[in-house]
Structure formats: structure tokens, C-alpha cells
mmCIF file of C-alpha atoms in Angstrom:
data_model
loop_
_atom_site.group_PDB
_atom_site.id
_atom_site.type_symbol
_atom_site.label_atom_id
_atom_site.label_comp_id
_atom_site.label_asym_id
_atom_site.label_seq_id
_atom_site.Cartn_x
_atom_site.Cartn_y
_atom_site.Cartn_z
ATOM 1 C CA MET A 268 0.000 0.000 0.000
ATOM 2 C CA ASN A 269 1.294 3.447 -0.906
ATOM 3 C CA HIS A 270 1.025 5.746 2.115
ATOM 4 C CA GLU A 271 3.275 8.494 0.705
ATOM 5 C CA LYS A 272 0.642 11.297 0.689
ATOM 6 C CA LEU A 273 -0.470 10.576 4.247
ATOM 7 C CA GLU A 274 3.117 10.320 5.491
ATOM 8 C CA LYS A 275 4.006 13.677 3.894
ATOM 9 C CA ASN A 276 0.947 15.302 5.439
ATOM 10 C CA LEU A 277 1.713 13.924 8.902
ATOM 11 C CA ILE A 278 5.286 15.207 8.633
ATOM 12 C CA ASP A 279 4.055 18.607 7.427
ATOM 13 C CA LEU A 280 1.649 18.863 10.377
ATOM 14 C CA ILE A 281 4.378 17.944 12.855
ATOM 15 C CA LYS A 282 6.699 20.541 11.285
ATOM 16 C CA GLU A 283 3.973 23.151 11.631
ATOM 17 C CA GLU A 284 3.371 22.188 15.253
ATOM 18 C CA GLN A 285 7.087 22.342 16.027
ATOM 19 C CA ALA A 286 7.333 25.744 14.318
ATOM 20 C CA LYS A 287 4.465 27.042 16.457
ATOM 21 C CA LEU A 288 5.231 25.423 19.805
ATOM 22 C CA GLY A 289 8.901 24.499 19.595
ATOM 23 C CA TYR A 290 10.387 21.042 19.557
ATOM 24 C CA ARG A 291 9.924 18.582 22.396
ATOM 25 C CA GLU A 292 10.686 14.913 22.178
ATOM 26 C CA GLU A 293 7.167 13.735 22.903
ATOM 27 C CA ALA A 294 4.399 11.760 21.281
ATOM 28 C CA VAL A 295 1.956 13.707 19.117
ATOM 29 C CA ARG A 296 -1.663 12.896 18.349
ATOM 30 C CA LEU A 297 -3.038 14.038 15.015
ATOM 31 C CA TYR A 298 -6.687 13.646 14.089
ATOM 32 C CA TYR A 299 -8.248 13.258 10.654
ATOM 33 C CA PRO A 300 -11.834 12.962 9.532
ATOM 34 C CA LEU A 301 -12.495 9.936 7.341
ATOM 35 C CA GLN A 302 -13.205 12.145 4.337
ATOM 36 C CA SER A 303 -9.695 13.638 4.434
ATOM 37 C CA LEU A 304 -8.144 10.175 4.544
ATOM 38 C CA ARG A 305 -10.254 9.154 1.575
ATOM 39 C CA HIS A 306 -8.602 11.945 -0.389
ATOM 40 C CA PHE A 307 -5.132 10.522 0.284
ATOM 41 C CA TYR A 308 -6.143 7.144 -1.108
ATOM 42 C CA ASP A 309 -8.692 8.255 -3.716
ATOM 43 C CA CYS A 310 -11.275 5.868 -2.292
ATOM 44 C CA THR A 311 -14.728 5.713 -0.728
ATOM 45 C CA ASP A 312 -13.849 3.405 2.180
ATOM 46 C CA SER A 313 -16.045 3.141 5.244
ATOM 47 C CA ALA A 314 -14.318 3.832 8.558
ATOM 48 C CA ASP A 315 -13.713 0.126 9.145
ATOM 49 C CA GLU A 316 -12.408 -0.342 5.605
ATOM 50 C CA MET A 317 -10.047 2.607 6.106
ATOM 51 C CA GLN A 318 -8.802 1.072 9.352
ATOM 52 C CA MET A 319 -8.021 -2.099 7.378
ATOM 53 C CA ARG A 320 -6.340 -0.072 4.625
ATOM 54 C CA LEU A 321 -4.142 1.496 7.305
ATOM 55 C CA SER A 322 -3.279 -1.817 8.980
ATOM 56 C CA ASP A 323 0.200 -1.866 7.409
ATOM 57 C CA PHE A 324 0.796 1.860 8.018
ATOM 58 C CA PRO A 325 2.729 1.386 11.301
ATOM 59 C CA ALA A 326 5.152 -1.056 9.663
ATOM 60 C CA ALA A 327 5.553 1.198 6.628
ATOM 61 C CA MET A 328 6.444 4.175 8.878
ATOM 62 C CA SER A 329 8.817 2.341 11.216
ATOM 63 C CA SER A 330 11.995 3.771 9.634
ATOM 64 C CA THR A 331 10.760 7.369 9.689
ATOM 65 C CA LEU A 332 7.906 8.083 12.095
ATOM 66 C CA GLY A 333 8.418 5.031 14.286
ATOM 67 C CA ALA A 334 5.718 2.768 15.705
ATOM 68 C CA VAL A 335 2.707 4.883 14.730
ATOM 69 C CA GLU A 336 -0.615 3.872 16.272
ATOM 70 C CA VAL A 337 -3.780 4.263 14.206
ATOM 71 C CA THR A 338 -7.228 4.101 15.795
ATOM 72 C CA HIS A 339 -10.658 5.448 15.018
ATOM 73 C CA GLN A 340 -13.937 6.207 16.688
ATOM 74 C CA GLY A 341 -16.645 6.515 14.108
ATOM 75 C CA ASP A 342 -15.339 8.664 11.259
ATOM 76 C CA ARG A 343 -12.559 10.267 13.336
ATOM 77 C CA PHE A 344 -9.072 8.767 13.074
ATOM 78 C CA CYS A 345 -6.229 9.291 15.512
ATOM 79 C CA PHE A 346 -2.567 8.868 14.576
ATOM 80 C CA VAL A 347 -0.204 8.699 17.540
ATOM 81 C CA ILE A 348 3.319 9.556 16.450
ATOM 82 C CA PRO A 349 5.855 8.375 19.045
ATOM 83 C CA GLU A 350 8.770 10.411 20.395
ATOM 84 C CA SER A 351 11.125 8.861 17.834
ATOM 85 C CA GLY A 352 8.854 10.175 15.060
ATOM 86 C CA THR A 353 8.836 13.741 16.346
ATOM 87 C CA GLU A 354 12.622 13.540 16.715
ATOM 88 C CA TYR A 355 12.900 12.318 13.115
ATOM 89 C CA VAL A 356 10.835 15.254 11.851
ATOM 90 C CA HIS A 357 12.839 17.702 13.955
ATOM 91 C CA THR A 358 16.173 16.465 12.593
ATOM 92 C CA GLN A 359 14.866 16.510 9.001
ATOM 93 C CA MET A 360 13.504 20.062 9.179
ATOM 94 C CA LYS A 361 15.511 22.577 7.198
ATOM 95 C CA GLU A 362 16.671 25.639 9.106
ATOM 96 C CA ASN A 363 15.010 28.060 6.696
ATOM 97 C CA GLU A 364 11.796 26.090 6.270
ATOM 98 C CA PHE A 365 8.951 28.184 4.809
ATOM 99 C CA ILE A 366 6.436 27.141 7.457
ATOM 100 C CA CYS A 367 8.813 28.381 10.184
ATOM 101 C CA ARG A 368 9.082 31.800 8.554
ATOM 102 C CA LEU A 369 5.305 32.005 8.112
ATOM 103 C CA VAL A 370 4.618 31.014 11.730
ATOM 104 C CA GLU A 371 7.217 33.509 12.960
ATOM 105 C CA LEU A 372 5.663 36.306 10.905
ATOM 106 C CA ILE A 373 2.102 35.528 12.013
ATOM 107 C CA GLY A 374 3.225 35.052 15.610
ATOM 108 C CA SER A 375 4.639 38.569 15.761
ATOM 109 C CA HIS A 376 1.046 39.912 16.083
ATOM 110 C CA HIS A 377 2.189 42.934 14.075
ATOM 111 C CA ALA A 378 2.046 41.139 10.749
ATOM 112 C CA THR A 379 0.065 42.681 7.949
ATOM 113 C CA MET A 380 -1.593 40.955 5.046
ATOM 114 C CA GLU A 381 0.890 42.770 2.785
ATOM 115 C CA GLN A 382 3.844 41.239 4.660
ATOM 116 C CA ILE A 383 2.294 37.795 4.369
ATOM 117 C CA LYS A 384 1.749 38.232 0.634
ATOM 118 C CA ALA A 385 5.335 39.457 0.282
ATOM 119 C CA LEU A 386 6.650 36.354 2.071
ATOM 120 C CA PHE A 387 4.839 34.097 -0.411
ATOM 121 C CA GLU A 388 5.920 36.192 -3.390
ATOM 122 C CA ALA A 389 9.561 36.034 -2.243
ATOM 123 C CA GLN A 390 9.652 32.228 -2.599
ATOM 124 C CA LYS A 391 11.388 30.558 -5.535
ATOM 125 C CA VAL A 392 8.135 29.156 -6.892
ATOM 126 C CA PRO A 393 5.181 31.217 -8.134
ATOM 127 C CA CYS A 394 2.049 31.658 -6.092
ATOM 128 C CA VAL A 395 -1.531 32.747 -6.646
ATOM 129 C CA ILE A 396 -3.141 35.231 -4.270
ATOM 130 C CA THR A 397 -6.937 35.293 -4.230
ATOM 131 C CA ASN A 398 -9.140 37.650 -2.274
ATOM 132 C CA MET A 399 -11.989 35.670 -0.751
ATOM 133 C CA ASP A 400 -15.612 36.687 -0.424
ATOM 134 C CA SER A 401 -16.108 34.766 2.818
ATOM 135 C CA ASP A 402 -16.841 35.444 6.456
ATOM 136 C CA GLU A 403 -14.184 32.898 7.428
ATOM 137 C CA PHE A 404 -11.174 34.098 5.411
ATOM 138 C CA ASP A 405 -10.004 37.208 3.597
ATOM 139 C CA VAL A 406 -7.219 35.825 1.398
ATOM 140 C CA MET A 407 -6.154 32.454 0.010
ATOM 141 C CA ILE A 408 -2.608 31.916 -1.206
ATOM 142 C CA ARG A 409 -1.208 28.804 -2.833
ATOM 143 C CA PHE A 410 1.906 27.868 -4.713
ATOM 144 C CA THR A 411 1.400 26.846 -8.336
ATOM 145 C CA GLU A 412 4.609 24.818 -8.557
ATOM 146 C CA GLY A 413 6.830 22.896 -6.167
ATOM 147 C CA ASP A 414 6.078 20.416 -3.407
ATOM 148 C CA ASP A 415 3.829 22.561 -1.166
ATOM 149 C CA PRO A 416 0.282 21.558 -2.114
ATOM 150 C CA TYR A 417 -1.525 23.561 0.575
ATOM 151 C CA TYR A 418 -4.055 26.332 0.254
ATOM 152 C CA TYR A 419 -3.199 28.917 2.931
ATOM 153 C CA CYS A 420 -6.246 30.883 4.055
ATOM 154 C CA PHE A 421 -5.838 34.047 6.130
ATOM 155 C CA LYS A 422 -8.223 36.126 8.197
ATOM 156 C CA ASP A 423 -7.404 39.556 9.590
ATOM 157 C CA GLU A 424 -9.160 39.651 12.943
ATOM 158 C CA GLY A 425 -8.188 43.249 13.649
ATOM 159 C CA CYS A 426 -5.601 42.644 16.364
ATOM 160 C CA HIS A 427 -3.859 39.758 14.579
ATOM 161 C CA ILE A 428 -4.026 37.518 11.520
ATOM 162 C CA ILE A 429 -4.891 33.846 11.748
ATOM 163 C CA TYR A 430 -4.411 31.166 9.115
ATOM 164 C CA HIS A 431 -5.384 27.629 8.249
ATOM 165 C CA ARG A 432 -3.924 25.508 5.528
ATOM 166 C CA PHE A 433 -5.896 22.959 3.593
ATOM 167 C CA LEU A 434 -5.127 20.258 1.097
ATOM 168 C CA PRO A 435 -6.725 21.113 -2.268
ATOM 169 C CA GLU A 436 -9.352 18.376 -1.932
ATOM 170 C CA ASP A 437 -10.390 19.524 1.540
ATOM 171 C CA TYR A 438 -10.454 23.151 0.405
ATOM 172 C CA ALA A 439 -12.765 22.235 -2.480
ATOM 173 C CA GLU A 440 -14.979 20.136 -0.241
ATOM 174 C CA PHE A 441 -15.395 22.957 2.296
ATOM 175 C CA GLY A 442 -16.604 25.197 -0.518
ATOM 176 C CA LEU A 443 -14.397 28.087 0.488
#
């Protein structure tokens, strides 16, 4: 079974968490709705079928993320990444990782939407910036080339800017 998309997403989420909270050698729990997992595998599995599909996931991740545990309750899946997995991600993270610069900028609480746009535009790959007509977000930015598939959605809440990033399939499904 090819778990490459899910593995990349788990690693990306751990990198984002470490950029926001700092690194600690500790287990991490990441939760996914069934529908998001279906996107990784291009399938229509039930929750139990997805659990079966993921039965070899821990073995497949043993050299990178360690002995990952996968459980579910209803349509909600939990991936427990052990300490060795968070250490692996930490040691693989590049010093000048984009997500770290974005989190640092947003975390300053003085960031402007113009600074955020400039950060994206300064990258080596082109991006698209779209103003959104939504109560939830003001701007969506995504790269059109490279290995960052996420749609970054930003909301200026007056005293600070928040963001969420979505995989393209989840973004489309949410109808943003």
C-alpha cells in the first residue's frame, strides 16, 4: 500500500506544530476525519475499511515516524506519532523552512496581510493570491509549482491575523 501522501501530510503537520510550539521529544496525536483520509487514497472506504487499509501503516512508517498507532472512533481517526517520530521530523527540518518563517511572521502579532503576501511572493516558486468573499477568510494563497500543495487561508481579525492551511481536496470540499 502506498502511504506516501499521508506520510508527507503527517510530517508537514508535525513541522507546523514544532514551528508554532517548539520542539519537544514527545508523542503527538493528530486527528483526521475519514473524508480527508479518503482523499489521500482516492477511495470511498467506510471507517472500518479505512482502518483495514491502514493496517500496514505502522510497519511502513517504522523507519521514519516510528511505531505509529492508528485508531478510530466513528469517522474520526487518531494517529499517535511516538517520540522517535517527532525527533525524526525535527532532525529533518531545514533551518530556513517556509512554514517556520510564516509562523514567525504571524506570531509577531504585528504582521500585515501585505507582509504575508510578500513572504509568499519572495519564494522561488510562483504563487496565486486570491481575495476571498467569505466570512471565514479574507485571502487564500497557494503555490502553483513545487512540493507545497496547501491552500493557505488568512483572516485579519483586527488585532492579529490567523491562518489555516488545507489540502486542495479539503479546500474544495469545504466550498471556500
